[in-house]
Amino acid sequence: MKKISSILSLLLAALALTSCSQKTSETTIESPSAAASKNTPVVYVTREITPSSLVKVYEALGRKAKGRVAVKISTGESGNPNYLKPDLIHELVEKVDGTIVECNTAYGGKRNTFENHWETIREHGFSPRFRVDLMDEEGEIKIPVQDTRHIKYDIVGSHIKNYDFMINLAHFKGHPMGGLGGVLKNASIGVASANGKANIHTAGYQEVVEGMWSHVDNQDGFLESMAAAAQAVHDYFDHGKKILYIAVMNNMTVDCDCVASPAPVKMKDYGILASLDPVALDQACVDIVFNMEPSEDNDNRPLIERINRQHGMLTIDHAAEIGLGSKQYKLVNIDK
């Protein structure tokens, strides 16, 4: 009888341990490396938006940026106050000995020529504080895309060849055409040269900027082309082994950093998210926005309306469809 009682006790203890383990895995995981070993992509999140928390979420990914490191950000259109500030990103850029990289725009403004773009870079405090490289300043190259239904290749700044690793550091917000701007947009439109931007925006119809891209009646083709171009950049960096993705959810308005006079910010800052899977990361950011309870001081409804009106989810859906990443993810809070 004692033997049976002992066996029952052991079984009950094992069940209790299993239950506790499952509960823990649903709320937080102490070891990021353990989480990363799962098949489901992990998206790490910190609710703090500070220079040190940006480094912390980068380190949680467990992938060290090595060699010549490109840190892809948007330098922000002149007049736009919402871009990622040098004071926020400096610790991460210094830690990886990175170079801020950008390309010219394909519309009128203060980043459409190299002279104007450098002026904006200085105005926003990136130079001389960091090394900065306009990757298309000495030309462009074509890199292959897997999904050729719209664009047949991705046109990017030729200086991409000078880097071994890329940190895609995006500011998550809305976008006038794309509906939303996250890491997929930062990889596609952001890394493309001015001609590459025209190629993506027009779904392969216009490959050369003639003052500004003009053929814009294929909205869904544009969104799918962004997914294809993002995959091309992902593949360029050793099939995704030498790239990682970070999204800062602050100053979230319906407009992109490319808009000189953006709509007012109506949402509270949320935090910083990071993943090795760009699709999972953008999906997680969208889910956070859509699942917020709107209030007077935290109104997510304009951004949701912008995303829905522009079919913004199609970029994420198509990126998953062509194999760039997964819409399923595990959210791990590294603050706990």
mmCIF file of C-alpha atoms in Angstrom:
data_model
loop_
_atom_site.group_PDB
_atom_site.id
_atom_site.type_symbol
_atom_site.label_atom_id
_atom_site.label_comp_id
_atom_site.label_asym_id
_atom_site.label_seq_id
_atom_site.Cartn_x
_atom_site.Cartn_y
_atom_site.Cartn_z
ATOM 1 C CA MET A 1 0.000 0.000 0.000
ATOM 2 C CA LYS A 2 2.871 2.331 0.843
ATOM 3 C CA LYS A 3 4.356 1.568 -2.563
ATOM 4 C CA ILE A 4 1.112 2.521 -4.368
ATOM 5 C CA SER A 5 0.838 5.704 -2.311
ATOM 6 C CA SER A 6 4.408 6.620 -3.188
ATOM 7 C CA ILE A 7 3.780 6.105 -6.912
ATOM 8 C CA LEU A 8 0.632 8.239 -6.758
ATOM 9 C CA SER A 9 2.560 11.007 -4.999
ATOM 10 C CA LEU A 10 5.218 10.977 -7.687
ATOM 11 C CA LEU A 11 2.592 11.127 -10.439
ATOM 12 C CA LEU A 12 0.810 14.056 -8.779
ATOM 13 C CA ALA A 13 4.104 15.891 -8.352
ATOM 14 C CA ALA A 14 4.955 15.355 -12.016
ATOM 15 C CA LEU A 15 1.561 16.673 -13.114
ATOM 16 C CA ALA A 16 1.955 19.737 -10.915
ATOM 17 C CA LEU A 17 5.400 20.408 -12.356
ATOM 18 C CA THR A 18 4.080 20.065 -15.914
ATOM 19 C CA SER A 19 1.196 22.425 -15.192
ATOM 20 C CA CYS A 20 3.537 25.010 -13.694
ATOM 21 C CA SER A 21 5.894 24.706 -16.669
ATOM 22 C CA GLN A 22 3.082 25.237 -19.172
ATOM 23 C CA LYS A 23 1.813 28.283 -17.288
ATOM 24 C CA THR A 24 5.283 29.797 -17.226
ATOM 25 C CA SER A 25 5.806 29.273 -20.964
ATOM 26 C CA GLU A 26 2.588 31.153 -21.716
ATOM 27 C CA THR A 27 3.595 34.245 -19.750
ATOM 28 C CA THR A 28 7.340 34.589 -19.873
ATOM 29 C CA ILE A 29 10.474 32.624 -20.650
ATOM 30 C CA GLU A 30 13.533 33.317 -18.557
ATOM 31 C CA SER A 31 15.986 31.960 -21.115
ATOM 32 C CA PRO A 32 15.746 33.594 -24.567
ATOM 33 C CA SER A 33 17.872 30.800 -26.044
ATOM 34 C CA ALA A 34 15.360 28.212 -24.838
ATOM 35 C CA ALA A 35 12.539 30.141 -26.495
ATOM 36 C CA ALA A 36 14.475 30.478 -29.733
ATOM 37 C CA SER A 37 14.873 26.700 -29.965
ATOM 38 C CA LYS A 38 11.123 26.292 -30.558
ATOM 39 C CA ASN A 39 9.770 25.956 -34.103
ATOM 40 C CA THR A 40 7.469 28.931 -33.663
ATOM 41 C CA PRO A 41 9.304 32.233 -34.254
ATOM 42 C CA VAL A 42 9.948 34.236 -31.117
ATOM 43 C CA VAL A 43 9.237 37.951 -30.895
ATOM 44 C CA TYR A 44 10.871 39.590 -27.890
ATOM 45 C CA VAL A 45 9.320 42.692 -26.375
ATOM 46 C CA THR A 46 10.332 45.274 -23.807
ATOM 47 C CA ARG A 47 7.935 47.980 -22.707
ATOM 48 C CA GLU A 48 10.855 50.325 -22.041
ATOM 49 C CA ILE A 49 12.005 52.606 -24.837
ATOM 50 C CA THR A 50 15.521 53.572 -23.814
ATOM 51 C CA PRO A 51 19.008 53.190 -25.316
ATOM 52 C CA SER A 52 19.796 50.348 -22.885
ATOM 53 C CA SER A 53 16.526 48.508 -23.555
ATOM 54 C CA LEU A 54 17.256 48.668 -27.288
ATOM 55 C CA VAL A 55 20.554 46.910 -26.621
ATOM 56 C CA LYS A 56 18.801 44.450 -24.295
ATOM 57 C CA VAL A 57 16.240 43.376 -26.883
ATOM 58 C CA TYR A 58 19.005 43.029 -29.496
ATOM 59 C CA GLU A 59 20.954 40.759 -27.147
ATOM 60 C CA ALA A 60 17.852 38.662 -26.450
ATOM 61 C CA LEU A 61 17.876 37.542 -30.081
ATOM 62 C CA GLY A 62 21.131 35.652 -29.519
ATOM 63 C CA ARG A 63 22.519 36.597 -32.936
ATOM 64 C CA LYS A 64 25.637 38.738 -32.755
ATOM 65 C CA ALA A 65 26.116 41.332 -35.468
ATOM 66 C CA LYS A 66 29.605 40.623 -36.841
ATOM 67 C CA GLY A 67 31.875 42.108 -39.468
ATOM 68 C CA ARG A 68 30.868 45.243 -41.306
ATOM 69 C CA VAL A 69 27.455 46.016 -39.846
ATOM 70 C CA ALA A 70 24.812 48.098 -41.610
ATOM 71 C CA VAL A 71 22.125 49.598 -39.384
ATOM 72 C CA LYS A 72 19.174 50.395 -41.655
ATOM 73 C CA ILE A 73 16.984 53.180 -40.339
ATOM 74 C CA SER A 74 14.913 55.943 -41.858
ATOM 75 C CA THR A 75 16.694 59.253 -41.444
ATOM 76 C CA GLY A 76 13.271 60.950 -41.620
ATOM 77 C CA GLU A 77 12.022 63.671 -43.916
ATOM 78 C CA SER A 78 12.988 67.216 -42.957
ATOM 79 C CA GLY A 79 10.243 68.622 -40.750
ATOM 80 C CA ASN A 80 9.117 65.210 -39.461
ATOM 81 C CA PRO A 81 9.707 64.882 -35.685
ATOM 82 C CA ASN A 82 8.898 61.160 -35.343
ATOM 83 C CA TYR A 83 11.985 59.394 -36.743
ATOM 84 C CA LEU A 84 14.167 57.289 -34.416
ATOM 85 C CA LYS A 85 16.431 59.779 -32.681
ATOM 86 C CA PRO A 86 20.222 59.437 -32.410
ATOM 87 C CA ASP A 87 19.962 59.620 -28.603
ATOM 88 C CA LEU A 88 17.824 56.467 -28.629
ATOM 89 C CA ILE A 89 19.856 54.350 -31.039
ATOM 90 C CA HIS A 90 23.413 55.398 -30.186
ATOM 91 C CA GLU A 91 24.198 52.627 -27.662
ATOM 92 C CA LEU A 92 23.178 49.890 -30.084
ATOM 93 C CA VAL A 93 25.003 51.425 -33.048
ATOM 94 C CA GLU A 94 28.157 51.861 -30.968
ATOM 95 C CA LYS A 95 27.921 48.354 -29.522
ATOM 96 C CA VAL A 96 27.934 46.721 -32.962
ATOM 97 C CA ASP A 97 30.311 49.326 -34.456
ATOM 98 C CA GLY A 98 27.623 49.902 -37.071
ATOM 99 C CA THR A 99 27.148 52.283 -39.969
ATOM 100 C CA ILE A 100 23.795 53.998 -40.505
ATOM 101 C CA VAL A 101 22.660 53.205 -44.049
ATOM 102 C CA GLU A 102 19.998 54.819 -46.214
ATOM 103 C CA CYS A 103 19.078 55.452 -49.855
ATOM 104 C CA ASN A 104 17.552 58.415 -51.637
ATOM 105 C CA THR A 105 13.801 58.799 -51.969
ATOM 106 C CA ALA A 106 11.764 58.804 -55.176
ATOM 107 C CA TYR A 107 9.582 61.814 -54.446
ATOM 108 C CA GLY A 108 10.065 65.529 -53.975
ATOM 109 C CA GLY A 109 11.421 66.578 -50.598
ATOM 110 C CA LYS A 110 14.692 66.911 -48.689
ATOM 111 C CA ARG A 111 16.048 63.388 -49.320
ATOM 112 C CA ASN A 112 15.566 63.016 -53.068
ATOM 113 C CA THR A 113 19.076 64.201 -53.972
ATOM 114 C CA PHE A 114 22.331 63.367 -52.262
ATOM 115 C CA GLU A 115 22.969 67.008 -51.416
ATOM 116 C CA ASN A 116 19.523 67.374 -49.834
ATOM 117 C CA HIS A 117 19.728 64.026 -48.089
ATOM 118 C CA TRP A 118 23.072 64.804 -46.463
ATOM 119 C CA GLU A 119 21.667 68.114 -45.287
ATOM 120 C CA THR A 120 18.740 66.296 -43.638
ATOM 121 C CA ILE A 121 21.071 63.712 -42.107
ATOM 122 C CA ARG A 122 23.034 66.525 -40.449
ATOM 123 C CA GLU A 123 19.853 68.368 -39.466
ATOM 124 C CA HIS A 124 18.545 65.248 -37.674
ATOM 125 C CA GLY A 125 21.806 64.674 -35.834
ATOM 126 C CA PHE A 126 23.021 61.456 -37.457
ATOM 127 C CA SER A 127 26.175 63.007 -38.876
ATOM 128 C CA PRO A 128 28.830 63.540 -37.655
ATOM 129 C CA ARG A 129 27.710 61.492 -34.621
ATOM 130 C CA PHE A 130 27.662 58.211 -36.600
ATOM 131 C CA ARG A 131 29.201 56.845 -39.744
ATOM 132 C CA VAL A 132 26.478 57.286 -42.364
ATOM 133 C CA ASP A 133 26.362 55.771 -45.839
ATOM 134 C CA LEU A 134 23.937 56.628 -48.616
ATOM 135 C CA MET A 135 24.188 53.237 -50.276
ATOM 136 C CA ASP A 136 23.127 54.420 -53.739
ATOM 137 C CA GLU A 137 25.517 57.384 -53.871
ATOM 138 C CA GLU A 138 27.833 55.487 -56.214
ATOM 139 C CA GLY A 139 25.173 53.586 -58.129
ATOM 140 C CA GLU A 140 22.908 50.617 -57.748
ATOM 141 C CA ILE A 141 22.801 46.878 -58.326
ATOM 142 C CA LYS A 142 20.060 44.359 -59.008
ATOM 143 C CA ILE A 143 19.609 41.483 -56.593
ATOM 144 C CA PRO A 144 17.403 38.450 -57.281
ATOM 145 C CA VAL A 145 13.873 38.026 -55.996
ATOM 146 C CA GLN A 146 12.175 34.679 -55.483
ATOM 147 C CA ASP A 147 8.683 35.994 -56.221
ATOM 148 C CA THR A 148 8.752 37.464 -59.736
ATOM 149 C CA ARG A 149 5.041 37.963 -60.342
ATOM 150 C CA HIS A 150 5.498 41.761 -60.234
ATOM 151 C CA ILE A 151 9.140 42.829 -59.923
ATOM 152 C CA LYS A 152 11.790 40.736 -61.672
ATOM 153 C CA TYR A 153 14.603 41.876 -59.361
ATOM 154 C CA ASP A 154 15.206 44.317 -56.540
ATOM 155 C CA ILE A 155 17.234 47.458 -57.291
ATOM 156 C CA VAL A 156 19.316 48.464 -54.270
ATOM 157 C CA GLY A 157 22.201 50.792 -53.468
ATOM 158 C CA SER A 158 25.513 49.355 -54.666
ATOM 159 C CA HIS A 159 27.138 49.912 -51.267
ATOM 160 C CA ILE A 160 25.138 46.998 -49.888
ATOM 161 C CA LYS A 161 28.118 44.937 -51.072
ATOM 162 C CA ASN A 162 30.251 46.634 -48.404
ATOM 163 C CA TYR A 163 28.369 45.008 -45.501
ATOM 164 C CA ASP A 164 28.436 41.554 -43.968
ATOM 165 C CA PHE A 165 25.468 41.964 -41.635
ATOM 166 C CA MET A 166 22.353 44.123 -41.411
ATOM 167 C CA ILE A 167 20.327 45.290 -38.433
ATOM 168 C CA ASN A 168 16.921 46.324 -39.730
ATOM 169 C CA LEU A 169 15.957 48.981 -37.166
ATOM 170 C CA ALA A 170 12.475 50.201 -38.035
ATOM 171 C CA HIS A 171 10.105 52.740 -36.577
ATOM 172 C CA PHE A 172 6.670 51.099 -36.589
ATOM 173 C CA LYS A 173 3.896 53.493 -37.657
ATOM 174 C CA GLY A 174 1.367 54.025 -40.438
ATOM 175 C CA HIS A 175 2.126 54.771 -44.081
ATOM 176 C CA PRO A 176 0.145 56.825 -46.631
ATOM 177 C CA MET A 177 0.363 54.142 -49.328
ATOM 178 C CA GLY A 178 1.401 50.954 -47.559
ATOM 179 C CA GLY A 179 -0.975 51.348 -44.649
ATOM 180 C CA LEU A 180 1.766 50.446 -42.204
ATOM 181 C CA GLY A 181 5.504 50.795 -42.056
ATOM 182 C CA GLY A 182 7.510 48.183 -40.176
ATOM 183 C CA VAL A 183 10.530 46.019 -40.844
ATOM 184 C CA LEU A 184 9.195 44.681 -44.161
ATOM 185 C CA LYS A 185 8.823 48.205 -45.498
ATOM 186 C CA ASN A 186 12.248 49.165 -44.076
ATOM 187 C CA ALA A 187 13.856 46.225 -45.893
ATOM 188 C CA SER A 188 12.098 46.785 -49.195
ATOM 189 C CA ILE A 189 11.475 50.479 -49.834
ATOM 190 C CA GLY A 190 14.197 51.454 -47.357
ATOM 191 C CA VAL A 191 17.054 49.485 -48.925
ATOM 192 C CA ALA A 192 15.970 50.162 -52.510
ATOM 193 C CA SER A 193 17.641 52.927 -54.477
ATOM 194 C CA ALA A 194 15.430 55.703 -55.866
ATOM 195 C CA ASN A 195 14.927 53.636 -59.022
ATOM 196 C CA GLY A 196 14.282 50.587 -56.883
ATOM 197 C CA LYS A 197 11.613 52.484 -54.979
ATOM 198 C CA ALA A 198 9.900 53.372 -58.264
ATOM 199 C CA ASN A 199 10.111 49.739 -59.336
ATOM 200 C CA ILE A 200 8.430 48.540 -56.127
ATOM 201 C CA HIS A 201 5.805 51.292 -55.892
ATOM 202 C CA THR A 202 4.661 50.621 -59.459
ATOM 203 C CA ALA A 203 4.850 46.812 -59.139
ATOM 204 C CA GLY A 204 7.532 46.606 -61.824
ATOM 205 C CA TYR A 205 5.909 49.053 -64.257
ATOM 206 C CA GLN A 206 8.395 51.920 -63.811
ATOM 207 C CA GLU A 207 12.051 51.132 -63.194
ATOM 208 C CA VAL A 208 13.517 54.612 -63.548
ATOM 209 C CA VAL A 209 12.506 57.663 -61.552
ATOM 210 C CA GLU A 210 11.634 60.552 -63.831
ATOM 211 C CA GLY A 211 11.250 63.195 -61.163
ATOM 212 C CA MET A 212 8.830 60.895 -59.319
ATOM 213 C CA TRP A 213 7.179 57.515 -59.847
ATOM 214 C CA SER A 214 3.819 57.974 -61.501
ATOM 215 C CA HIS A 215 2.021 54.703 -62.228
ATOM 216 C CA VAL A 216 0.284 53.930 -58.924
ATOM 217 C CA ASP A 217 -2.983 52.201 -59.808
ATOM 218 C CA ASN A 218 -1.837 48.726 -58.740
ATOM 219 C CA GLN A 219 -2.101 49.011 -54.958
ATOM 220 C CA ASP A 220 -2.065 45.295 -54.205
ATOM 221 C CA GLY A 221 0.787 44.764 -56.655
ATOM 222 C CA PHE A 222 2.765 47.429 -54.791
ATOM 223 C CA LEU A 223 2.158 45.707 -51.450
ATOM 224 C CA GLU A 224 3.136 42.309 -52.831
ATOM 225 C CA SER A 225 6.227 43.841 -54.440
ATOM 226 C CA MET A 226 7.295 45.137 -51.019
ATOM 227 C CA ALA A 227 7.132 41.590 -49.678
ATOM 228 C CA ALA A 228 9.161 40.279 -52.609
ATOM 229 C CA ALA A 229 11.818 42.990 -52.202
ATOM 230 C CA ALA A 230 12.041 42.411 -48.445
ATOM 231 C CA GLN A 231 12.667 38.737 -49.131
ATOM 232 C CA ALA A 232 15.402 39.653 -51.630
ATOM 233 C CA VAL A 233 17.262 41.675 -48.977
ATOM 234 C CA HIS A 234 16.732 38.926 -46.391
ATOM 235 C CA ASP A 235 18.186 36.370 -48.807
ATOM 236 C CA TYR A 236 21.088 38.657 -49.707
ATOM 237 C CA PHE A 237 22.366 38.438 -46.144
ATOM 238 C CA ASP A 238 23.179 34.730 -46.202
ATOM 239 C CA HIS A 239 19.555 33.644 -46.575
ATOM 240 C CA GLY A 240 18.556 35.476 -43.415
ATOM 241 C CA LYS A 241 21.411 34.213 -41.237
ATOM 242 C CA LYS A 242 23.155 37.597 -41.156
ATOM 243 C CA ILE A 243 20.243 39.933 -40.579
ATOM 244 C CA LEU A 244 17.961 40.689 -37.636
ATOM 245 C CA TYR A 245 14.897 42.839 -37.133
ATOM 246 C CA ILE A 246 13.925 45.397 -34.487
ATOM 247 C CA ALA A 247 10.818 47.612 -34.407
ATOM 248 C CA VAL A 248 10.329 50.594 -32.104
ATOM 249 C CA MET A 249 6.669 51.334 -31.367
ATOM 250 C CA ASN A 250 6.788 55.004 -30.444
ATOM 251 C CA ASN A 251 5.448 58.235 -31.959
ATOM 252 C CA MET A 252 2.933 56.145 -33.878
ATOM 253 C CA THR A 253 0.941 58.260 -36.289
ATOM 254 C CA VAL A 254 -0.896 57.236 -39.455
ATOM 255 C CA ASP A 255 1.930 58.723 -41.525
ATOM 256 C CA CYS A 256 5.414 57.510 -42.308
ATOM 257 C CA ASP A 257 8.678 59.237 -41.363
ATOM 258 C CA CYS A 258 8.825 60.131 -45.061
ATOM 259 C CA VAL A 259 6.023 62.692 -44.586
ATOM 260 C CA ALA A 260 7.315 66.194 -43.856
ATOM 261 C CA SER A 261 4.184 67.229 -41.928
ATOM 262 C CA PRO A 262 2.683 64.050 -40.436
ATOM 263 C CA ALA A 263 -0.703 63.735 -38.770
ATOM 264 C CA PRO A 264 -0.660 64.142 -34.969
ATOM 265 C CA VAL A 265 0.370 61.217 -32.785
ATOM 266 C CA LYS A 266 -2.734 59.860 -31.070
ATOM 267 C CA MET A 267 -1.325 56.683 -29.546
ATOM 268 C CA LYS A 268 0.825 56.103 -26.493
ATOM 269 C CA ASP A 269 4.303 54.695 -26.957
ATOM 270 C CA TYR A 270 4.278 50.919 -26.506
ATOM 271 C CA GLY A 271 7.787 49.451 -26.501
ATOM 272 C CA ILE A 272 10.472 47.762 -28.606
ATOM 273 C CA LEU A 273 10.040 44.396 -30.348
ATOM 274 C CA ALA A 274 12.664 42.215 -32.022
ATOM 275 C CA SER A 275 12.791 38.952 -33.948
ATOM 276 C CA LEU A 276 14.801 36.974 -36.463
ATOM 277 C CA ASP A 277 11.544 36.595 -38.428
ATOM 278 C CA PRO A 278 10.389 39.845 -40.101
ATOM 279 C CA VAL A 279 6.886 38.567 -40.847
ATOM 280 C CA ALA A 280 6.300 37.522 -37.238
ATOM 281 C CA LEU A 281 7.607 40.878 -36.026
ATOM 282 C CA ASP A 282 5.362 43.018 -38.235
ATOM 283 C CA GLN A 283 2.407 40.771 -37.404
ATOM 284 C CA ALA A 284 3.078 41.145 -33.674
ATOM 285 C CA CYS A 285 3.201 44.941 -33.977
ATOM 286 C CA VAL A 286 -0.079 44.991 -35.889
ATOM 287 C CA ASP A 287 -1.723 42.654 -33.375
ATOM 288 C CA ILE A 288 -0.700 44.952 -30.535
ATOM 289 C CA VAL A 289 -2.247 47.951 -32.283
ATOM 290 C CA PHE A 290 -5.467 46.137 -33.208
ATOM 291 C CA ASN A 291 -5.924 44.664 -29.728
ATOM 292 C CA MET A 292 -5.617 47.958 -27.850
ATOM 293 C CA GLU A 293 -8.707 49.327 -26.170
ATOM 294 C CA PRO A 294 -9.129 52.815 -27.656
ATOM 295 C CA SER A 295 -9.286 55.725 -25.264
ATOM 296 C CA GLU A 296 -9.102 59.500 -25.471
ATOM 297 C CA ASP A 297 -5.341 59.540 -24.865
ATOM 298 C CA ASN A 298 -4.556 56.317 -26.739
ATOM 299 C CA ASP A 299 -6.627 56.223 -29.920
ATOM 300 C CA ASN A 300 -5.602 53.357 -32.203
ATOM 301 C CA ARG A 301 -8.600 53.758 -34.505
ATOM 302 C CA PRO A 302 -7.011 56.124 -37.088
ATOM 303 C CA LEU A 303 -4.050 53.790 -37.582
ATOM 304 C CA ILE A 304 -6.310 50.745 -37.872
ATOM 305 C CA GLU A 305 -8.441 52.584 -40.416
ATOM 306 C CA ARG A 306 -5.341 53.551 -42.417
ATOM 307 C CA ILE A 307 -4.041 49.958 -42.428
ATOM 308 C CA ASN A 308 -7.410 48.548 -43.514
ATOM 309 C CA ARG A 309 -8.062 51.213 -46.145
ATOM 310 C CA GLN A 310 -4.699 50.640 -47.834
ATOM 311 C CA HIS A 311 -4.911 46.816 -47.571
ATOM 312 C CA GLY A 312 -1.773 47.033 -45.424
ATOM 313 C CA MET A 313 -2.037 43.473 -44.110
ATOM 314 C CA LEU A 314 -1.471 42.156 -47.635
ATOM 315 C CA THR A 315 2.266 42.856 -47.380
ATOM 316 C CA ILE A 316 2.492 40.640 -44.293
ATOM 317 C CA ASP A 317 0.165 37.998 -45.745
ATOM 318 C CA HIS A 318 2.089 37.834 -49.014
ATOM 319 C CA ALA A 319 5.456 37.726 -47.253
ATOM 320 C CA ALA A 320 4.236 34.682 -45.347
ATOM 321 C CA GLU A 321 2.835 33.133 -48.532
ATOM 322 C CA ILE A 322 6.163 33.377 -50.382
ATOM 323 C CA GLY A 323 8.072 31.885 -47.461
ATOM 324 C CA LEU A 324 9.785 34.912 -45.931
ATOM 325 C CA GLY A 325 8.459 34.131 -42.460
ATOM 326 C CA SER A 326 5.555 33.093 -40.292
ATOM 327 C CA LYS A 327 2.486 34.957 -39.069
ATOM 328 C CA GLN A 328 2.499 32.688 -36.029
ATOM 329 C CA TYR A 329 4.810 33.765 -33.220
ATOM 330 C CA LYS A 330 5.518 33.508 -29.523
ATOM 331 C CA LEU A 331 5.676 36.854 -27.717
ATOM 332 C CA VAL A 332 8.244 36.876 -24.932
ATOM 333 C CA ASN A 333 8.432 39.812 -22.530
ATOM 334 C CA ILE A 334 12.071 40.293 -21.496
ATOM 335 C CA ASP A 335 11.155 42.755 -18.744
ATOM 336 C CA LYS A 336 9.972 39.929 -16.440
#
